[in-house]
Short mmCIF file of C-alpha atoms in Angstrom, two decimals:
data_model
loop_
_atom_site.label_atom_id
_atom_site.label_comp_id
_atom_site.label_asym_id
_atom_site.label_seq_id
_atom_site.Cartn_x
_atom_site.Cartn_y
_atom_site.Cartn_z
CA UNK A 24 10.21 8.92 -4.21
CA UNK A 25 7.35 7.34 -2.31
CA UNK A 26 5.86 9.21 0.66
CA UNK A 27 3.20 7.03 2.25
CA UNK A 28 1.37 6.46 5.51
CA UNK A 29 -0.31 3.17 6.53
CA UNK A 30 -3.29 2.65 8.79
CA UNK A 31 -5.24 -0.22 10.30
CA UNK A 32 -8.97 0.03 9.65
CA UNK A 33 -11.76 0.14 12.26
CA UNK A 34 -14.46 -0.89 9.78
CA UNK A 35 -14.99 -0.90 6.04
CA UNK A 36 -16.52 2.22 4.54
CA UNK A 37 -20.11 2.00 3.40
CA UNK A 38 -20.81 1.28 -0.27
CA UNK A 39 -17.38 -0.27 -0.86
CA UNK A 40 -18.65 -1.79 -4.11
CA UNK A 41 -19.00 1.67 -5.68
CA UNK A 42 -15.23 2.20 -5.80
CA UNK A 43 -12.76 1.08 -8.44
CA UNK A 44 -10.52 -1.76 -7.35
CA UNK A 45 -7.58 -3.93 -8.45
CA UNK A 46 -6.85 -7.58 -7.76
CA UNK A 47 -3.24 -7.82 -6.58
CA UNK A 48 -0.88 -10.76 -6.12
CA UNK A 49 2.70 -10.06 -5.09
CA UNK A 50 5.81 -11.81 -3.90
CA UNK A 51 9.24 -10.77 -2.73
CA UNK A 52 12.61 -11.72 -4.17
CA UNK A 53 14.54 -9.75 -1.55
CA UNK A 54 13.83 -7.49 1.39
CA UNK A 55 17.19 -5.71 1.70
CA UNK A 56 16.74 -4.01 -0.66
CA UNK A 57 13.06 -4.71 -1.19
CA UNK A 58 12.55 -6.29 -4.62
CA UNK A 59 8.96 -7.25 -5.35
CA UNK A 60 7.04 -8.67 -8.27
CA UNK A 61 3.37 -7.82 -8.63
CA UNK A 62 0.43 -8.81 -10.75
CA UNK A 63 -2.20 -6.05 -10.70
CA UNK A 64 -5.21 -7.19 -12.70
CA UNK A 65 -3.54 -8.05 -16.03
CA UNK A 66 -0.44 -5.85 -15.57
CA UNK A 67 2.90 -7.05 -14.20
CA UNK A 68 5.69 -5.14 -12.43
CA UNK A 69 9.04 -5.51 -10.75
CA UNK A 70 9.49 -2.95 -7.96
CA UNK A 71 12.60 -1.81 -6.11
CA UNK A 72 12.11 0.03 -2.80
CA UNK A 73 14.90 1.72 -0.88
CA UNK A 74 15.31 2.01 2.89
CA UNK A 75 12.80 3.94 4.95
CA UNK A 76 9.30 3.64 6.34
CA UNK A 77 7.31 6.76 5.41
CA UNK A 78 9.70 8.14 2.78
CA UNK A 79 11.77 5.99 0.43
CA UNK A 80 12.87 5.49 -3.13
CA UNK A 81 10.58 3.41 -5.32
CA UNK A 82 11.01 2.29 -8.93
CA UNK A 83 8.46 0.28 -10.90
CA UNK A 84 9.49 -1.56 -14.04
CA UNK A 85 7.01 -3.32 -16.34
CA UNK A 86 7.23 -7.10 -16.72
CA UNK A 87 5.68 -9.47 -19.22
CA UNK A 88 3.33 -12.14 -17.96
CA UNK A 89 5.97 -14.75 -18.82
CA UNK A 90 8.67 -12.91 -16.84
CA UNK A 91 6.34 -12.53 -13.88
CA UNK A 92 5.48 -16.25 -13.89
CA UNK A 93 9.17 -17.15 -14.16
CA UNK A 94 10.11 -14.90 -11.22
CA UNK A 95 7.11 -16.10 -9.18
CA UNK A 96 8.87 -19.48 -8.85
CA UNK A 97 11.81 -17.70 -7.19
CA UNK A 98 9.79 -15.81 -4.56
CA UNK A 99 10.69 -16.31 -0.90
CA UNK A 100 7.94 -16.65 1.67
CA UNK A 101 4.23 -16.09 1.24
CA UNK A 102 2.54 -14.80 -1.89
CA UNK A 103 0.34 -11.92 -0.76
CA UNK A 104 -3.14 -11.57 -2.28
CA UNK A 105 -5.43 -8.60 -1.80
CA UNK A 106 -8.14 -6.49 -3.34
CA UNK A 107 -7.16 -2.82 -3.44
CA UNK A 108 -10.03 -0.32 -3.44
CA UNK A 109 -9.32 3.24 -4.61
CA UNK A 110 -11.33 5.62 -2.45
CA UNK A 111 -11.31 9.39 -3.03
CA UNK A 112 -10.93 11.47 0.13
CA UNK A 113 -10.57 15.17 0.93
CA UNK A 114 -9.57 16.92 4.10
CA UNK A 115 -8.70 20.48 5.03
CA UNK A 116 -5.50 21.95 6.41
CA UNK A 117 -4.85 25.20 8.16
CA UNK A 118 -1.58 26.58 6.83
CA UNK A 119 -0.60 29.94 8.29
CA UNK A 120 -4.24 30.89 8.90
CA UNK A 121 -5.35 29.83 5.41
CA UNK A 122 -7.59 26.78 5.16
CA UNK A 123 -6.89 24.55 2.16
CA UNK A 124 -8.79 21.54 0.86
CA UNK A 125 -6.63 18.71 -0.48
CA UNK A 126 -7.76 15.52 -2.20
CA UNK A 127 -6.13 12.11 -1.85
CA UNK A 128 -6.77 8.55 -2.89
CA UNK A 129 -7.03 6.04 -0.07
CA UNK A 130 -5.78 2.63 -1.21
CA UNK A 131 -7.74 0.21 0.97
CA UNK A 132 -6.29 -3.30 0.93
CA UNK A 133 -8.60 -6.17 1.85
CA UNK A 134 -6.32 -9.18 2.19
CA UNK A 135 -7.19 -12.76 1.29
CA UNK A 136 -5.26 -16.02 1.50
CA UNK A 137 -2.67 -16.15 4.31
CA UNK A 138 -3.79 -12.78 5.73
CA UNK A 139 -7.53 -13.12 5.12
CA UNK A 140 -9.40 -10.51 7.15
CA UNK A 141 -6.55 -8.01 7.47
CA UNK A 142 -7.54 -4.48 6.43
CA UNK A 143 -4.87 -1.86 5.74
CA UNK A 144 -5.12 1.56 4.14
CA UNK A 145 -2.28 3.42 2.46
CA UNK A 146 -2.26 7.07 1.47
CA UNK A 147 0.47 8.56 -0.74
CA UNK A 148 1.51 12.20 -0.52
CA UNK A 149 3.36 14.75 -2.62
CA UNK A 150 5.43 15.92 0.37
CA UNK A 151 6.37 14.98 3.92
CA UNK A 152 4.59 18.14 5.09
CA UNK A 153 1.28 16.93 3.63
CA UNK A 154 1.85 13.46 5.08
CA UNK A 155 2.30 14.95 8.54
CA UNK A 156 -0.77 17.21 8.20
CA UNK A 157 -3.08 14.41 7.00
CA UNK A 158 -6.28 13.94 9.00
CA UNK A 159 -7.60 10.40 8.47
CA UNK A 160 -11.31 9.57 8.12
CA UNK A 161 -13.21 8.23 11.14
CA UNK A 162 -13.10 4.65 9.86
CA UNK A 163 -9.30 4.55 10.21
CA UNK A 164 -7.92 3.06 13.40
CA UNK A 165 -4.20 3.08 14.20
CA UNK A 166 -1.36 4.69 12.21
CA UNK A 167 1.11 1.84 11.58
CA UNK A 168 3.43 3.71 9.21
CA UNK A 169 6.44 3.17 11.45
CA UNK A 170 5.52 -0.37 12.50
CA UNK A 171 7.56 -2.68 10.25
CA UNK A 172 5.16 -5.55 11.02
CA UNK A 173 2.64 -4.11 8.56
CA UNK A 174 4.99 -3.72 5.63
CA UNK A 175 4.06 -6.34 3.03
CA UNK A 176 7.69 -7.37 2.58
CA UNK A 177 7.91 -8.37 6.25
CA UNK A 178 4.51 -10.07 6.11
CA UNK A 179 5.68 -12.18 3.17
CA UNK A 180 8.64 -13.44 5.20
CA UNK A 181 6.47 -14.44 8.17
CA UNK A 182 7.34 -11.49 10.42
CA UNK A 183 3.65 -10.66 10.94
CA UNK A 184 2.45 -10.96 14.55
#
């Protein structure tokens, strides 16, 4: 199960180069259900995602480079390219009068190619409760979790405004 929120970004965090990152290329074979292939650095995956926006099923299966390249020829729409920075982040929650500190990883996507200049952040959670309690950092802008426009599968099919 994937529990995730998405945000537009006001500005890039300082010292972005200090964070680990992955080079990602992905394409979509279907969007109902969502079936995606992805190259992440030198690893390859086929992903199935169920219905939903913040909460949905997600299964990742490994692919060989040859399988990925074969399936890449069958992709519909735009191939999405992005650099994904992994940024540690902590925030506190007040739960029944008890303050707790929880750590997350912000996945900051800096798009290139067709969507050059687009900046999106995703944060995954262990529960819906944590997702709803999340306080984003000041460099986040708008929560677009429930805006289908910003789902990569819709972007690949040209539904991006």
